[in-house]
PDB file of C-alpha atoms in Angstrom:
ATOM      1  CA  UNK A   1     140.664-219.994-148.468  1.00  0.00           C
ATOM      2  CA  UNK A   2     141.890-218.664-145.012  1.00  0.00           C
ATOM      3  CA  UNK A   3     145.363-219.324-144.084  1.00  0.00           C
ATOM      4  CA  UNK A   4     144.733-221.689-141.389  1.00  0.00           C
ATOM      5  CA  UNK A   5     147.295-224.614-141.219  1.00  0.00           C
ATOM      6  CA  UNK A   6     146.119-227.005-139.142  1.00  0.00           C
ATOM      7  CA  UNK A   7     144.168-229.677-141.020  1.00  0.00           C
ATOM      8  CA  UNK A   8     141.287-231.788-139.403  1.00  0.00           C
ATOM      9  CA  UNK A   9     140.050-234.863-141.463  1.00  0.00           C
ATOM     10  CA  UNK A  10     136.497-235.134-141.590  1.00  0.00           C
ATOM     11  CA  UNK A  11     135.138-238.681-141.595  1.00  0.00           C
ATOM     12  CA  UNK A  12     131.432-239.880-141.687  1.00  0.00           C
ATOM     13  CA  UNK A  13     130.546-241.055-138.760  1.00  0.00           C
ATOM     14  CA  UNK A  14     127.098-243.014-138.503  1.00  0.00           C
ATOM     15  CA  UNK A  15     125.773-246.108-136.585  1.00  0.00           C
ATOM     16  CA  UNK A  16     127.576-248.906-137.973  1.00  0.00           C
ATOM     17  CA  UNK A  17     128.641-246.609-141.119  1.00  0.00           C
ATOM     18  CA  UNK A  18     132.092-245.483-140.854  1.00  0.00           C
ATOM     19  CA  UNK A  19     132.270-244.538-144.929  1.00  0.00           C
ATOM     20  CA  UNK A  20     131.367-241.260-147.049  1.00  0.00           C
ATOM     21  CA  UNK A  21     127.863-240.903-147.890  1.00  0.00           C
ATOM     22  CA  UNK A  22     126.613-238.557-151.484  1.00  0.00           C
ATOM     23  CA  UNK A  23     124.336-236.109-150.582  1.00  0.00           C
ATOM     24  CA  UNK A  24     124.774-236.261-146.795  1.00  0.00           C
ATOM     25  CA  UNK A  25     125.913-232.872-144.928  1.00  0.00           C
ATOM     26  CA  UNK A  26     127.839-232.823-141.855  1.00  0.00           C
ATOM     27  CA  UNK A  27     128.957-230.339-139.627  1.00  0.00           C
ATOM     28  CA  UNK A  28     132.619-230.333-137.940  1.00  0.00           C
ATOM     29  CA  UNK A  29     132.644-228.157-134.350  1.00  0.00           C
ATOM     30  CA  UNK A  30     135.780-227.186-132.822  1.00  0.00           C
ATOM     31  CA  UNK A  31     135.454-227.594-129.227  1.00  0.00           C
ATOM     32  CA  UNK A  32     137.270-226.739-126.425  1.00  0.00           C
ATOM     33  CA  UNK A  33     140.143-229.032-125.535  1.00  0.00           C
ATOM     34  CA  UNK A  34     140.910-229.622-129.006  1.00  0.00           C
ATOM     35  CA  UNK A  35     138.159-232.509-129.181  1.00  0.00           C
ATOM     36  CA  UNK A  36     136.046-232.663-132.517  1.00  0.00           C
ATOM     37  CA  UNK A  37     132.872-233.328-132.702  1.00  0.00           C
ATOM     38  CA  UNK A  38     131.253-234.782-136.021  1.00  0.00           C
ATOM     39  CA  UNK A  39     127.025-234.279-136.437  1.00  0.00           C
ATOM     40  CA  UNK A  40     125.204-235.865-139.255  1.00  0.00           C
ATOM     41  CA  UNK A  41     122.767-233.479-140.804  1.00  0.00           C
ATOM     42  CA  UNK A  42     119.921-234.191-142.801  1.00  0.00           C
ATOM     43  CA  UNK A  43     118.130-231.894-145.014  1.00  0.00           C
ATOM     44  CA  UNK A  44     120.008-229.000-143.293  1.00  0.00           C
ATOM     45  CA  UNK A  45     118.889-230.220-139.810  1.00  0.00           C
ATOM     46  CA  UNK A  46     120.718-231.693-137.238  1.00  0.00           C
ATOM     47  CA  UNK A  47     119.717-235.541-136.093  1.00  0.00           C
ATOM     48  CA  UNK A  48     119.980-236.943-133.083  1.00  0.00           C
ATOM     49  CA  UNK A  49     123.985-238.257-131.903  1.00  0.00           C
ATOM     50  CA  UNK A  50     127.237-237.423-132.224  1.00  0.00           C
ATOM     51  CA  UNK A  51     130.901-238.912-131.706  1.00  0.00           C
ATOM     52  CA  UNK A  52     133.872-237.152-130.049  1.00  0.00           C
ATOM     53  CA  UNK A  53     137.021-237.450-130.575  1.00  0.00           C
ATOM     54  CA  UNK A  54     140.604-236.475-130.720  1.00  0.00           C
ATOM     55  CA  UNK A  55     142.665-235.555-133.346  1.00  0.00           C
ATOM     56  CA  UNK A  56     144.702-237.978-132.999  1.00  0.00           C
ATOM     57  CA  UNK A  57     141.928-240.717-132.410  1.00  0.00           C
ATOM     58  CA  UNK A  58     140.319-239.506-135.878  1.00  0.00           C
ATOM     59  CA  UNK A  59     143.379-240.137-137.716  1.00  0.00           C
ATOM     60  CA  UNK A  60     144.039-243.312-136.504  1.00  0.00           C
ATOM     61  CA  UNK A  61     140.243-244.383-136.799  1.00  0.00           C
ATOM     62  CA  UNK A  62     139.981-243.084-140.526  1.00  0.00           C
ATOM     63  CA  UNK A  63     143.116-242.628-141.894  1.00  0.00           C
ATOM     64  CA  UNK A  64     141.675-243.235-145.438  1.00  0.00           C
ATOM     65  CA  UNK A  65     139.359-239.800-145.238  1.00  0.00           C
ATOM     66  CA  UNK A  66     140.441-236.813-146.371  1.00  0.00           C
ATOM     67  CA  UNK A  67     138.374-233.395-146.695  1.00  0.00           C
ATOM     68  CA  UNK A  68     139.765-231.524-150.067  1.00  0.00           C
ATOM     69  CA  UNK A  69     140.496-227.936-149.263  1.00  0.00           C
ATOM     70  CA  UNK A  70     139.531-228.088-146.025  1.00  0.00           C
ATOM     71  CA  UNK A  71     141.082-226.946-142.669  1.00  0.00           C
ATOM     72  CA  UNK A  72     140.163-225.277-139.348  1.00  0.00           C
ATOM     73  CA  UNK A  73     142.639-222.907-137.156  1.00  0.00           C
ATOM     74  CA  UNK A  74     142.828-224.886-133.959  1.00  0.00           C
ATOM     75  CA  UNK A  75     145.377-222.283-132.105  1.00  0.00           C
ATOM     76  CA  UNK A  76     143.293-219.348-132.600  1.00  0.00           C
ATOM     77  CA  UNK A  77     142.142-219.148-129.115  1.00  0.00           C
ATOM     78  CA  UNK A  78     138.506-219.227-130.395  1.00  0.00           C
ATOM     79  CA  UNK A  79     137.200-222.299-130.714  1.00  0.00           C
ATOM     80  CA  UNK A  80     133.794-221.896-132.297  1.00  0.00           C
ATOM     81  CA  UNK A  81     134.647-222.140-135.813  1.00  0.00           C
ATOM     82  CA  UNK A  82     132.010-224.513-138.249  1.00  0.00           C
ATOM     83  CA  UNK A  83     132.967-226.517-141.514  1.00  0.00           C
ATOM     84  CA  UNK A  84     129.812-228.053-143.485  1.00  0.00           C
ATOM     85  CA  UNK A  85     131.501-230.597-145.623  1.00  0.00           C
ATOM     86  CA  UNK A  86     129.921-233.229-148.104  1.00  0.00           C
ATOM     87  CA  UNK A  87     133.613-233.815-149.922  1.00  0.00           C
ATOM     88  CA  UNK A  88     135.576-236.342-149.044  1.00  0.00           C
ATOM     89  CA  UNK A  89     138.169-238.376-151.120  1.00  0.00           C
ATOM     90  CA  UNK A  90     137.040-242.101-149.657  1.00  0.00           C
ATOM     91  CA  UNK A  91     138.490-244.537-151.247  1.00  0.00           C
ATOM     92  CA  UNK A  92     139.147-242.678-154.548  1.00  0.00           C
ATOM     93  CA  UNK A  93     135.737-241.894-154.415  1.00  0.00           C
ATOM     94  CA  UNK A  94     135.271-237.173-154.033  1.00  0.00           C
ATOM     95  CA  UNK A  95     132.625-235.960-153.404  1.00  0.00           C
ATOM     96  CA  UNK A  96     131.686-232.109-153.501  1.00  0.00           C
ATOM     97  CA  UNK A  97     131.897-229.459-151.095  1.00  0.00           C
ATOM     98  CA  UNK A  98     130.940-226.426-149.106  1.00  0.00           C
ATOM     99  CA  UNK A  99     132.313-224.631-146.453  1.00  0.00           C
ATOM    100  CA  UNK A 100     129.982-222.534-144.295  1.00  0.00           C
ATOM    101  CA  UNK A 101     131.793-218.870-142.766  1.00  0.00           C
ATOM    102  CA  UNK A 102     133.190-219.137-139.721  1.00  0.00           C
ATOM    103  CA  UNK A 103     130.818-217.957-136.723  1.00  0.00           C
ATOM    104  CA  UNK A 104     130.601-213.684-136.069  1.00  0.00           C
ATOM    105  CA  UNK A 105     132.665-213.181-132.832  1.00  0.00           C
ATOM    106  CA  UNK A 106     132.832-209.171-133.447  1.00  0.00           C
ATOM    107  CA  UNK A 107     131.175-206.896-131.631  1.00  0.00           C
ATOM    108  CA  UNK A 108     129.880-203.402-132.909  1.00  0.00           C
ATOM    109  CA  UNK A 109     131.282-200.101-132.395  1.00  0.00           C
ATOM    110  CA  UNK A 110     130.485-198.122-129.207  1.00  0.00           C
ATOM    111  CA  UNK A 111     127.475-195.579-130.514  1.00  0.00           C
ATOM    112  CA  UNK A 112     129.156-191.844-130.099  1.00  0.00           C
ATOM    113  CA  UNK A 113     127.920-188.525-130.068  1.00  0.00           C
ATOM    114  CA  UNK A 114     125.240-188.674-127.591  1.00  0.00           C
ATOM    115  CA  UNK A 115     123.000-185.499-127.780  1.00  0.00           C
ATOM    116  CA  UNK A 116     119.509-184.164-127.146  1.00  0.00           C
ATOM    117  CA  UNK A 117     117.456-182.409-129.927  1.00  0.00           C
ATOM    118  CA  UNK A 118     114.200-180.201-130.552  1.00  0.00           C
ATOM    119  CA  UNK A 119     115.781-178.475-129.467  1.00  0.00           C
ATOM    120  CA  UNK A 120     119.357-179.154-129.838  1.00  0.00           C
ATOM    121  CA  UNK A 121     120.859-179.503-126.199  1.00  0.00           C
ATOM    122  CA  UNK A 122     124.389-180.909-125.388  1.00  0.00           C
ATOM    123  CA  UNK A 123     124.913-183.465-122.746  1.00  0.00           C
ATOM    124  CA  UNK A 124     124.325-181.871-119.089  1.00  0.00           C
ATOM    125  CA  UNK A 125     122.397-179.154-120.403  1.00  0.00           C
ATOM    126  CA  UNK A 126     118.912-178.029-119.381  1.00  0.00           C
ATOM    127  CA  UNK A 127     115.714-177.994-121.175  1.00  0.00           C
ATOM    128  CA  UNK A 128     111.919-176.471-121.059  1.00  0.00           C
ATOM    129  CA  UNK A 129     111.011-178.655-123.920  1.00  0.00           C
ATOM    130  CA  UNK A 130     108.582-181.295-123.768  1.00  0.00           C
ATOM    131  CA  UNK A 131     109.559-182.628-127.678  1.00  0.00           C
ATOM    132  CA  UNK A 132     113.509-183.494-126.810  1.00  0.00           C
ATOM    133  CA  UNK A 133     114.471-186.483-128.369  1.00  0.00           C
ATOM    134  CA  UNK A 134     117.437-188.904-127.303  1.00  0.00           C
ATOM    135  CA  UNK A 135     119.750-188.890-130.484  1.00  0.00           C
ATOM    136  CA  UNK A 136     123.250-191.219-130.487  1.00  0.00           C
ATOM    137  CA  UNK A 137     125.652-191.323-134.490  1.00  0.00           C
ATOM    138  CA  UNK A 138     125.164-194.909-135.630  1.00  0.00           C
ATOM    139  CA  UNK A 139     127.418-198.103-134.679  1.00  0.00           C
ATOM    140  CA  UNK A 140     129.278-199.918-137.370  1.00  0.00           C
ATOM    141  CA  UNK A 141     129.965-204.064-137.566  1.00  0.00           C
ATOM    142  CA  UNK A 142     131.991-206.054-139.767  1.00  0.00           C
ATOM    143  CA  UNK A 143     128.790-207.652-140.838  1.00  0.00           C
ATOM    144  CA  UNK A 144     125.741-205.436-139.922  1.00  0.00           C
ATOM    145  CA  UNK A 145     124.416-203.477-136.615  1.00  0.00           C
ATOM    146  CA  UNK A 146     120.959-205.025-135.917  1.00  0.00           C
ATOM    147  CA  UNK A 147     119.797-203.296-133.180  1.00  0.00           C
ATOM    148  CA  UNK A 148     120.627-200.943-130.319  1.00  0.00           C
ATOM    149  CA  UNK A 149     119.577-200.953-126.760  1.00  0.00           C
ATOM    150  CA  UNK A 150     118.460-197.936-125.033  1.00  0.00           C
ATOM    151  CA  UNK A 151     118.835-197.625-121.042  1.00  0.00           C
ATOM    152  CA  UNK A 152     118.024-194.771-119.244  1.00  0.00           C
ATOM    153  CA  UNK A 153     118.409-193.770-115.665  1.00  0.00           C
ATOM    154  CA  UNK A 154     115.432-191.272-114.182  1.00  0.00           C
ATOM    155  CA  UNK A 155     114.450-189.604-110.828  1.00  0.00           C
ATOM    156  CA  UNK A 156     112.799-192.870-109.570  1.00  0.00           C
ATOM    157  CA  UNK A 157     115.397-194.809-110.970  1.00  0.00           C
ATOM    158  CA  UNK A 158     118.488-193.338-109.921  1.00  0.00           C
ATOM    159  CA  UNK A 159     121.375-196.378-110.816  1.00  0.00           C
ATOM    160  CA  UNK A 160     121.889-198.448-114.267  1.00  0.00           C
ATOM    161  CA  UNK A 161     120.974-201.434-112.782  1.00  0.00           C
ATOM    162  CA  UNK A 162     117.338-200.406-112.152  1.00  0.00           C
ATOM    163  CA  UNK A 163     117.392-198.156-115.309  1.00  0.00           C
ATOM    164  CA  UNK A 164     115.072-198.585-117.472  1.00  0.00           C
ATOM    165  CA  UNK A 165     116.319-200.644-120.488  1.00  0.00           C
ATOM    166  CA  UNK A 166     114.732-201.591-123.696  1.00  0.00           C
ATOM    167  CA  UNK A 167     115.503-202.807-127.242  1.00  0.00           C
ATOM    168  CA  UNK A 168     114.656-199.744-129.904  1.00  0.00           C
ATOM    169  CA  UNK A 169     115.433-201.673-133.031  1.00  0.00           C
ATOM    170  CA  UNK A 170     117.951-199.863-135.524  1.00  0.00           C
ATOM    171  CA  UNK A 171     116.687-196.099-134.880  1.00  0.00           C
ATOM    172  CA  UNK A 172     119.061-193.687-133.349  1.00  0.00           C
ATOM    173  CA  UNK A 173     116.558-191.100-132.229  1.00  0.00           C
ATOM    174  CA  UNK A 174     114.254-191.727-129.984  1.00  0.00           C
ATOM    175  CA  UNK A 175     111.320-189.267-128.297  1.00  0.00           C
ATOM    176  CA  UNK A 176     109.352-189.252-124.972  1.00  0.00           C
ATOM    177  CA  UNK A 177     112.561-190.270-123.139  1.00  0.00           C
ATOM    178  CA  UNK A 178     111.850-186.982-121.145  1.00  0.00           C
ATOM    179  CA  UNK A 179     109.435-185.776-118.808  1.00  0.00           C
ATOM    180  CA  UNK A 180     110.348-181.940-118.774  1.00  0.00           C
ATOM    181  CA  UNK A 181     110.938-180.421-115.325  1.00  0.00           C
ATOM    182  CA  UNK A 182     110.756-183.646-113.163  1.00  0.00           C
ATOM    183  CA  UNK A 183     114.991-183.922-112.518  1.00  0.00           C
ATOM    184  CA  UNK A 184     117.761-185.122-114.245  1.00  0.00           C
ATOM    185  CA  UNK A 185     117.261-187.692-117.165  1.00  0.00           C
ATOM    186  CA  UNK A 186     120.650-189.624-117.897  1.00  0.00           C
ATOM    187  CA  UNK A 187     120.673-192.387-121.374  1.00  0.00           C
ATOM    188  CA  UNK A 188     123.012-194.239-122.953  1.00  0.00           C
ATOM    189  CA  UNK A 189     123.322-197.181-125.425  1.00  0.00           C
ATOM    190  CA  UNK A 190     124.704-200.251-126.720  1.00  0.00           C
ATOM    191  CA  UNK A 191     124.676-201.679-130.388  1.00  0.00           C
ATOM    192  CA  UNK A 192     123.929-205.561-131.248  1.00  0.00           C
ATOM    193  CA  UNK A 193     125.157-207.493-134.371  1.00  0.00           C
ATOM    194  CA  UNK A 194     122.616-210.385-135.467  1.00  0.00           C
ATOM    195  CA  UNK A 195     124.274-212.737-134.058  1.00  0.00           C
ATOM    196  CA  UNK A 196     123.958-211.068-130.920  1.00  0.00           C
ATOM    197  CA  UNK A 197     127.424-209.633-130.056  1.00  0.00           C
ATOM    198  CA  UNK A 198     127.037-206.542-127.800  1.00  0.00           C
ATOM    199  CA  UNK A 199     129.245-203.335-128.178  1.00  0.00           C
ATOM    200  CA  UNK A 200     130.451-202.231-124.930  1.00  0.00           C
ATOM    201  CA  UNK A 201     128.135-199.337-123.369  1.00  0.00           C
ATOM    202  CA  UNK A 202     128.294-195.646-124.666  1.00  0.00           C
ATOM    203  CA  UNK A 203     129.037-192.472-122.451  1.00  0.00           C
ATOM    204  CA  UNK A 204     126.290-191.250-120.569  1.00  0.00           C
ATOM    205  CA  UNK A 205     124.721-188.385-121.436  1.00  0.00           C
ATOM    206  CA  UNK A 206     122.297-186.242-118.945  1.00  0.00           C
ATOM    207  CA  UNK A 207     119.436-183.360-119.293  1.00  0.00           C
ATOM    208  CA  UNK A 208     117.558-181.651-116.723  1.00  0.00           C
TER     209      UNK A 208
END
């Protein structure tokens, strides 16, 4: 279990139920402020309603409930971490539990070595070829790099923010980026996580 060391209680909290249920999940969200929210779930899904409270208001409302083995890192300056929980000791009755991994907050590596090949061409360089292809080395994640976007600034669109930008999935080559003696092509690319954290943007890298 993660050394975090400040412990949050999780009661049930229902219309007119303030007890344990078997067999009932519930999700505890760490929000901002240091107020928690409790969700019932059902089947995996989220229903309708939810409670806030304090800390402080939770222990005083249900000072009998008591997760087992299960805390949340309020002080980390993040405060998107998730706890499904259907174990409490209630009354001396325990039920069993799961914890769910706290949310992905890391981004991907910036993609590096930007180049141009077929023919091999180094950034800045010039080109007769119609066949180059845009070619960046891979990202990496502490999970898993899902995709990359691709932007690319052309004669007609001269700045990033009319570049032209697109999703390419995981590949990191890419042809027809090119249109051979019409100016000065310019690419670069970013690298997305599945949960949709963005690396920060690569060099640029240019062909005429």
């Amino acid at each position: 279990m993660p050394a975090w060391t400040n412990l949050v209680f999780e009661p049930y909290v229902s219309a007119g139920n303030d007890a344990a249920q078997s067999n009932t999940w519930q999700t505890w969200n760490v929000a901002v402020g240091n107020l928690y929210s409790t969700r019932e779930i059902g089947n995996g899904t989220p229903l309708s309603g939810y409670q806030t409270f304090t800390l402080a208001q939770l222990k005083e409302k249900f000072p009998s409930a008591v997760v087992v083995g299960v805390a949340l890192n309020v002080g980390s300056g993040n405060p998107h971490y998730d706890i499904r929980v259907d174990a409490v000791n209630f009354n001396g009755t325990v039920y069993d539990f799961e914890t769910a991994a706290p949310r992905d907050t890391a981004a991907p590596t910036v993609p590096t070595k930007l180049r141009w090949t077929n023919p091999a061409v180094a950034c800045g360089g010039t080109t007769t070829s119609a066949t180059i292809r845009a070619n960046w080395d891979a990202s990496s994640d502490n999970v898993a790099v899902a995709s990359y976007e691709y932007s690319v600034k052309t004669p007609l669109r001269t700045s990033w923010d009319a570049a032209w930008t697109t999703n390419v999935g995981s590949t990191t080559s890419l042809a027809g980026v090119f249109n051979q003696g019409k100016g000065t092509y310019t690419f670069r690319d970013r690298a997305f996580d599945a949960a949709g954290n963005a690396s920060p943007w690569s060099i640029d890298c240019a062909i005429t």
